[in-house]
Coordinates of C-alpha atoms in Angstrom, one line a residue:
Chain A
X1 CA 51.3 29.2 4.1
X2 CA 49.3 26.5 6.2
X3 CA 46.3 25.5 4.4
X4 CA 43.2 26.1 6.2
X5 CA 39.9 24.1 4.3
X6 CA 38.3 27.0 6.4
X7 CA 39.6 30.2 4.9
X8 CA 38.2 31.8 2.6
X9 CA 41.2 33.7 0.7
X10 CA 41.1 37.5 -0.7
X11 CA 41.8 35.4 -4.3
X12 CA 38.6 33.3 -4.0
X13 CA 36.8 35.9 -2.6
X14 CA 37.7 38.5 -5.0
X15 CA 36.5 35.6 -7.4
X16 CA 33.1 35.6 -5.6
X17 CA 33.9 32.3 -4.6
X18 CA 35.1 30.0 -7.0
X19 CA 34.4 27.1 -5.2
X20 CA 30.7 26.4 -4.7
X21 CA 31.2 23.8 -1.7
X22 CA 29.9 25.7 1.5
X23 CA 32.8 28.0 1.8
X24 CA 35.2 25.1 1.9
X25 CA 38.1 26.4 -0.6
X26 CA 41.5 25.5 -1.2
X27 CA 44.2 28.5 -1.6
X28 CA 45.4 28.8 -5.4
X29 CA 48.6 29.3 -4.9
X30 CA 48.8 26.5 -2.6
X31 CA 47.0 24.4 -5.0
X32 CA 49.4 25.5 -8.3
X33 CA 52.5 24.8 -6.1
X34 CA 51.1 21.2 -5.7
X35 CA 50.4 20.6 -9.5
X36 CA 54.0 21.9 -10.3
X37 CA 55.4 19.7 -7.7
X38 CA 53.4 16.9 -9.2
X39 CA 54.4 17.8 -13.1
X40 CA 57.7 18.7 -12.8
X41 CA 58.9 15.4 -10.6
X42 CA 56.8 12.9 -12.4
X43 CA 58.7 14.3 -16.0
X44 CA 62.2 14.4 -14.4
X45 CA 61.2 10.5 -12.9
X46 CA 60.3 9.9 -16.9
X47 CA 62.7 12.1 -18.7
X48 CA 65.5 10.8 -16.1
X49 CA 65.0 7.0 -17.2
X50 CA 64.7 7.8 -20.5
X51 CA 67.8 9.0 -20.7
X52 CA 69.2 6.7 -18.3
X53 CA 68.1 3.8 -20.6
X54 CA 69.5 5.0 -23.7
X55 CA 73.2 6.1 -22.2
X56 CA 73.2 2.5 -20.9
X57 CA 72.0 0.9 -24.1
X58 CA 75.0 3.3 -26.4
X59 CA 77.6 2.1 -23.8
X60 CA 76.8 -1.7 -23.8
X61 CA 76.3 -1.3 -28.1
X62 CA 79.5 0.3 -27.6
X63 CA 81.2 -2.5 -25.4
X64 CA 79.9 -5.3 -27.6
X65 CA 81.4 -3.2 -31.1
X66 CA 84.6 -3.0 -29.3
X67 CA 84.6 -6.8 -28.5
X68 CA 83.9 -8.0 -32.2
Chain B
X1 CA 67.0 4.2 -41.0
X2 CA 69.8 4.9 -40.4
X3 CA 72.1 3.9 -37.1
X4 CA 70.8 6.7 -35.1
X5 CA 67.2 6.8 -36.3
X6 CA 65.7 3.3 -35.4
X7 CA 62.0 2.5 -35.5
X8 CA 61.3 2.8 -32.0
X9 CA 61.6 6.3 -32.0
X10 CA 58.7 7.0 -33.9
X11 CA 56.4 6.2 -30.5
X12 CA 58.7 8.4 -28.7
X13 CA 58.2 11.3 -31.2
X14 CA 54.6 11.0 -31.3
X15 CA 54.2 10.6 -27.2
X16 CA 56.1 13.1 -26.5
X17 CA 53.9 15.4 -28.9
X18 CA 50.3 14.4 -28.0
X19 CA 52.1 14.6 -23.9
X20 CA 53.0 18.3 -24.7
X21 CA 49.7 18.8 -26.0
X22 CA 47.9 16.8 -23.3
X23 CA 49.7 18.4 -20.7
X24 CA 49.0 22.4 -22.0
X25 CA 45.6 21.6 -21.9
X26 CA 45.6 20.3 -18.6
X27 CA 47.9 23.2 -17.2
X28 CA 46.6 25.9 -19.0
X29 CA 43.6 25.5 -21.0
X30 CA 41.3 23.7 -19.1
X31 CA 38.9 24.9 -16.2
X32 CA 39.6 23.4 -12.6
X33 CA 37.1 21.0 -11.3
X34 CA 34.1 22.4 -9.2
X35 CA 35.0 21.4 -6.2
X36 CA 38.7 20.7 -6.3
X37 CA 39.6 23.3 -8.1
X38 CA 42.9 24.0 -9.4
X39 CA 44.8 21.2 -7.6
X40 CA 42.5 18.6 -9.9
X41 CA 44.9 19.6 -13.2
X42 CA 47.1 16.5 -11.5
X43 CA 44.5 14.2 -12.4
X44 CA 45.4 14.5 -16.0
X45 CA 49.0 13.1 -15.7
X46 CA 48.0 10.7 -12.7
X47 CA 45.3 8.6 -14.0
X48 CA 47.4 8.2 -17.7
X49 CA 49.9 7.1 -15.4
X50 CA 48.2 4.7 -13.5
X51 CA 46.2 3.4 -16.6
X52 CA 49.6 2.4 -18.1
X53 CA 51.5 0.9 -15.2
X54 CA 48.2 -1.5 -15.1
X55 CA 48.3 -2.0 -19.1
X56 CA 52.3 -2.4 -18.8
X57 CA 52.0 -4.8 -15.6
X58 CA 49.8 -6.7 -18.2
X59 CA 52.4 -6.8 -20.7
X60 CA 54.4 -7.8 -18.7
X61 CA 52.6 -11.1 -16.8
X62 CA 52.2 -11.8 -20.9
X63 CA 55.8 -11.8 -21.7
X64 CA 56.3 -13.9 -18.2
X65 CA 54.2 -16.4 -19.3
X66 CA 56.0 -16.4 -23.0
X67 CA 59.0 -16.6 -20.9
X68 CA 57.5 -20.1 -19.5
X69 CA 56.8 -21.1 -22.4
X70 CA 59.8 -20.2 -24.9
X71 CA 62.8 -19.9 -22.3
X72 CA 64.2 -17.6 -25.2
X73 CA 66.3 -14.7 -24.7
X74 CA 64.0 -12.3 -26.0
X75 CA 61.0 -13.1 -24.3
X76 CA 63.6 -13.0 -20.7
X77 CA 64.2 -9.2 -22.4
X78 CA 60.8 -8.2 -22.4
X79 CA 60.0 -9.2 -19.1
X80 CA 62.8 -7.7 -17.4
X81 CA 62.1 -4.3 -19.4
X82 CA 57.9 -4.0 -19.2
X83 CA 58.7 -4.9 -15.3
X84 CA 61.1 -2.2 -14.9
X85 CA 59.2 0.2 -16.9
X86 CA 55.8 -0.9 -14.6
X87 CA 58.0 -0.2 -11.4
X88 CA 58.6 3.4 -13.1
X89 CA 55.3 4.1 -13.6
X90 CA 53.6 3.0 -10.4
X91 CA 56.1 5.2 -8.1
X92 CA 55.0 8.0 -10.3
X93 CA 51.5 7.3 -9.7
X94 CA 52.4 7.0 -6.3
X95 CA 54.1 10.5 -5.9
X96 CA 51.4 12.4 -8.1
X97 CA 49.0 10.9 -5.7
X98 CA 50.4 11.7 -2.3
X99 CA 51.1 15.7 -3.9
X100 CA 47.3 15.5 -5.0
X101 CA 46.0 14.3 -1.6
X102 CA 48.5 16.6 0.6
X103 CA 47.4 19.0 -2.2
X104 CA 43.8 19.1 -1.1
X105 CA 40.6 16.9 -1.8
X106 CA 39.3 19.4 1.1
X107 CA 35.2 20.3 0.9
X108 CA 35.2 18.0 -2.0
X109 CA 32.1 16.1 -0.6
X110 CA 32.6 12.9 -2.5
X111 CA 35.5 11.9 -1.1
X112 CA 36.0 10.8 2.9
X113 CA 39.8 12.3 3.4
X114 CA 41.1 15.6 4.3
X115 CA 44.5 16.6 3.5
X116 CA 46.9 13.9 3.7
X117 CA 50.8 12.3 2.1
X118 CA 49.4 8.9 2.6
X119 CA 46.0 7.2 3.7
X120 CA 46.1 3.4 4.3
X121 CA 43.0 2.9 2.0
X122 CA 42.5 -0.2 -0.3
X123 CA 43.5 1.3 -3.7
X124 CA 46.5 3.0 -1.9
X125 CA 48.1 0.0 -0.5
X126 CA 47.4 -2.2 -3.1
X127 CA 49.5 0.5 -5.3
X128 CA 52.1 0.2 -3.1
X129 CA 52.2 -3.2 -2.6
X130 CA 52.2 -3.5 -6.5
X131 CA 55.2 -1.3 -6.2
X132 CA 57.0 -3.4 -4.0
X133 CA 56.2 -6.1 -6.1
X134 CA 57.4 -5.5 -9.0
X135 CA 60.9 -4.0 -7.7
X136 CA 60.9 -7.8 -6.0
X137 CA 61.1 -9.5 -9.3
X138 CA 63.9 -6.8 -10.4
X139 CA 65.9 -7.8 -7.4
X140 CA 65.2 -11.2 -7.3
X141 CA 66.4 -11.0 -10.8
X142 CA 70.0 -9.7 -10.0
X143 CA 70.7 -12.5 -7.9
X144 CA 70.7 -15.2 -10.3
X145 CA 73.4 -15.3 -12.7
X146 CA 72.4 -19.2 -14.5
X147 CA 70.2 -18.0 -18.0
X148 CA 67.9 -20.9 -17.4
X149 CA 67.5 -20.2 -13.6
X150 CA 67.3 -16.8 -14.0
X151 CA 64.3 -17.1 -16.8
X152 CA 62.1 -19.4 -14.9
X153 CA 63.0 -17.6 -11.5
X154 CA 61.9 -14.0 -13.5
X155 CA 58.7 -15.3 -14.8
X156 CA 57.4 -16.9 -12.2
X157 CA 58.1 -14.0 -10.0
X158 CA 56.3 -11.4 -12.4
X159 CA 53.4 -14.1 -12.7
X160 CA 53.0 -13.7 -8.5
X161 CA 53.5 -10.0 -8.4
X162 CA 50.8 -9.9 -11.2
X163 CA 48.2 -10.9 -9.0
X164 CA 47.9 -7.7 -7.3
X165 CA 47.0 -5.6 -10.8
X166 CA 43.8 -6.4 -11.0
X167 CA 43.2 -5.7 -7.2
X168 CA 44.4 -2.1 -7.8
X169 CA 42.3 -1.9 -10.9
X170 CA 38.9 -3.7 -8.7
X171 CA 39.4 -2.7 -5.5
X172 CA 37.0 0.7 -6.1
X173 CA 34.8 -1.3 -6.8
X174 CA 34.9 -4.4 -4.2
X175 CA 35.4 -2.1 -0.9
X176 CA 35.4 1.6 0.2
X177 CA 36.9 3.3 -2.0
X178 CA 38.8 5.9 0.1
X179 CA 40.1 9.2 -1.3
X180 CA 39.6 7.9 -4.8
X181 CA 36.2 8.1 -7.1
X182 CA 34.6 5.4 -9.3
X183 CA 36.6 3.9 -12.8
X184 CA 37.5 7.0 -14.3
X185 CA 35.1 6.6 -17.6
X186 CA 33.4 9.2 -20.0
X187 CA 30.3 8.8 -17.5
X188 CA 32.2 10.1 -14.7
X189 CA 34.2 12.9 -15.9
X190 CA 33.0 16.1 -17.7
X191 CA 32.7 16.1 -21.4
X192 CA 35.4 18.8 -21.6
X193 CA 38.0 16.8 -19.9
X194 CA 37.6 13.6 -22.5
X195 CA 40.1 14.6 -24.8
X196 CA 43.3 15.7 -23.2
X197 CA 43.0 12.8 -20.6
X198 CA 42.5 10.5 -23.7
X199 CA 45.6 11.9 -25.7
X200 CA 48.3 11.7 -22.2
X201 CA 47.0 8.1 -21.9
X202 CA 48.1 7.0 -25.4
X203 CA 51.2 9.4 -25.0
X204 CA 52.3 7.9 -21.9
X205 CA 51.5 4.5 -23.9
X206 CA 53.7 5.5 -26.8
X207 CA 56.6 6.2 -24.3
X208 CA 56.3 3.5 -22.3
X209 CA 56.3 1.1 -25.0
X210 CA 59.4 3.1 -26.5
X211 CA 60.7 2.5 -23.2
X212 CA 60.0 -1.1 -22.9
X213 CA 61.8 -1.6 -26.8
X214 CA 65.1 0.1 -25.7
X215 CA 65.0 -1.6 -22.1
X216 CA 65.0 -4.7 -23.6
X217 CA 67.7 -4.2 -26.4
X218 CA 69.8 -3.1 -23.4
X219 CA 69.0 -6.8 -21.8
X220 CA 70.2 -8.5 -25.4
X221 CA 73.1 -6.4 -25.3
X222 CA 74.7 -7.2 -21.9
X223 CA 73.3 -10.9 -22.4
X224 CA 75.5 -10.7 -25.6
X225 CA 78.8 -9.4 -23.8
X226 CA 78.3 -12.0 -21.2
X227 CA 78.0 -14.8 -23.8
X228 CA 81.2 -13.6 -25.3
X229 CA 82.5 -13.8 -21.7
X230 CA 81.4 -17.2 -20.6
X231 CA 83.9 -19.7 -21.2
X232 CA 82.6 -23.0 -23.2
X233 CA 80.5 -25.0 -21.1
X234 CA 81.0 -29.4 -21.4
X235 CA 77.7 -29.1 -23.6
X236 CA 79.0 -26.6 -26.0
X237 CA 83.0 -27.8 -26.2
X238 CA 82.7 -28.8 -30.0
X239 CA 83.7 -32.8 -30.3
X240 CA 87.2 -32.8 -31.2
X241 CA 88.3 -36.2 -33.7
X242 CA 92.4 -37.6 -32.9
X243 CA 91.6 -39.1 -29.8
X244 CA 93.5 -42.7 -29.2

């Protein structure tokens, strides 16, 4: 759905307008889709490197156990 | 502790703990703002985020400048992991931005842009050249395979890309300030808000330093393989007595 800073959606308006700027909403579902997007990647960037690091750091313990 | 429970992980424990709390409030517990409404929960994740990369950027241009100083493994270690871990950070802060500002500052009064990926406003560039920056001294890094070079190269490096922290922190304050408000502070958010953005901050901060340990225990590792590898150089072939 294009977002439209004009429209006024059946969701806000069935709030009574939950946004007090002159009419000027923003769609919810629009809005959550942009906070999961948001959430979700920036914990997969994090939870990624996390495990990237430690995998990394097993193998090279492992490596320098093997050598001695 | 035992082999697979070291110290570290304590911080990890604990961030990941106050994050889950943190981030239910944000998601599920808290009102939207007044006139950004839902898409505002972001800011609870992005300006943790943010804070840290500039805190761990810090850490880093310390550890550089120990690096100058000591020329020791260790201090090399934990430059090359709080850089890494700063270069993590800032391209999350980068992503939650561009979702937040595609996301909608729209009829939010205070702020100039519409809906947008990417403006080239001061604190948005600066972020990005930051960015760039810090995955410079990363690269720069792989290059050099000498210890000593590769020490001095790395710390001078993080000590230049340093220079543009405080300019992303500041530059609210020195020029327009774009799609972004003020310092975030207690006098410029609500009251109700205080707490979960205070408890991501130090969660992030507990796993980023957690990060920054295990990072640079991976850099003492490989730096120990490689010294097992490196044949004896002329200034550490042991004198040898029977000569004629």
């Amino acid at each position: 759905m294009e977002n439209n800073p004009t429209e006024l959606t059946a969701e806000t308006v069935a709030d009574g307008g939950s946004n007090p700027f002159d009419g000027k909403v923003t769609d919810h579902a629009m809005a959550w889709s942009h906070v999961s997007a948001a959430y979700s990647i920036s914990l997969a960037i994090l939870f990624s490197y996390m495990v990237v690091v430690s995998v990394r750091l097993k193998a090279a313990r492992a490596r320098n156990e093997e050598r001695t | 502790m035992n082999k697979y429970f070291e110290k570290e992980h304590i911080l990890l424990v604990v961030g990941l703990a106050m994050l889950a709390w943190g981030c239910n409030q944000a998601l599920f517990v808290l009102p939207g703002e007044t006139y950004m409404g839902e898409v505002f929960r972001i800011f609870f994740l992005h300006v943790p985020t943010a804070w840290n990369s500039l805190l761990i950027g810090t850490v880093a241009f310390g550890a550089a400048l120990g690096a100058l100083v000591k020329r020791s493994r260790g201090w090399d270690a934990a430059v090359e992991a709080s850089v890494e871990v700063t270069l993590v950070l800032i391209v999350m802060v980068l992503i939650q931005g561009s979702i937040w500002g595609h996301g909608g500052t729209w009829g939010d009064p205070r702020t100039e842009a519409g809906s947008t990926w990417w403006e080239w406003e001061p604190r948005l560039t600066a972020s990005a050249v930051m960015a760039l920056s810090f995955a410079g001294v990363l690269s720069l890094r792989s290059f050099i395979e000498q210890f000593e070079r590769r020490v001095l190269w790395t710390a001078v490096a993080t000590v230049i890309a340093y220079v543009d922290v405080p300019i992303v922190y500041l530059c609210v304050k020195w020029t327009d300030r774009g799609m972004h408000q003020d310092h975030s502070t207690p006098s410029t958010v609500s009251d109700v808000y205080h707490w979960p953005l205070r408890v991501n901050a130090f969660a992030v901060l507990l796993i980023a330093l957690w990060l920054i340990v295990r990072r640079a225990k991976l850099t003492l590792a490989r730096d120990a393989a490689r010294a097992d590898q490196t044949p004896p150089t002329e200034s550490t072939t042991p004198l040898v007595a029977g000569g004629a």
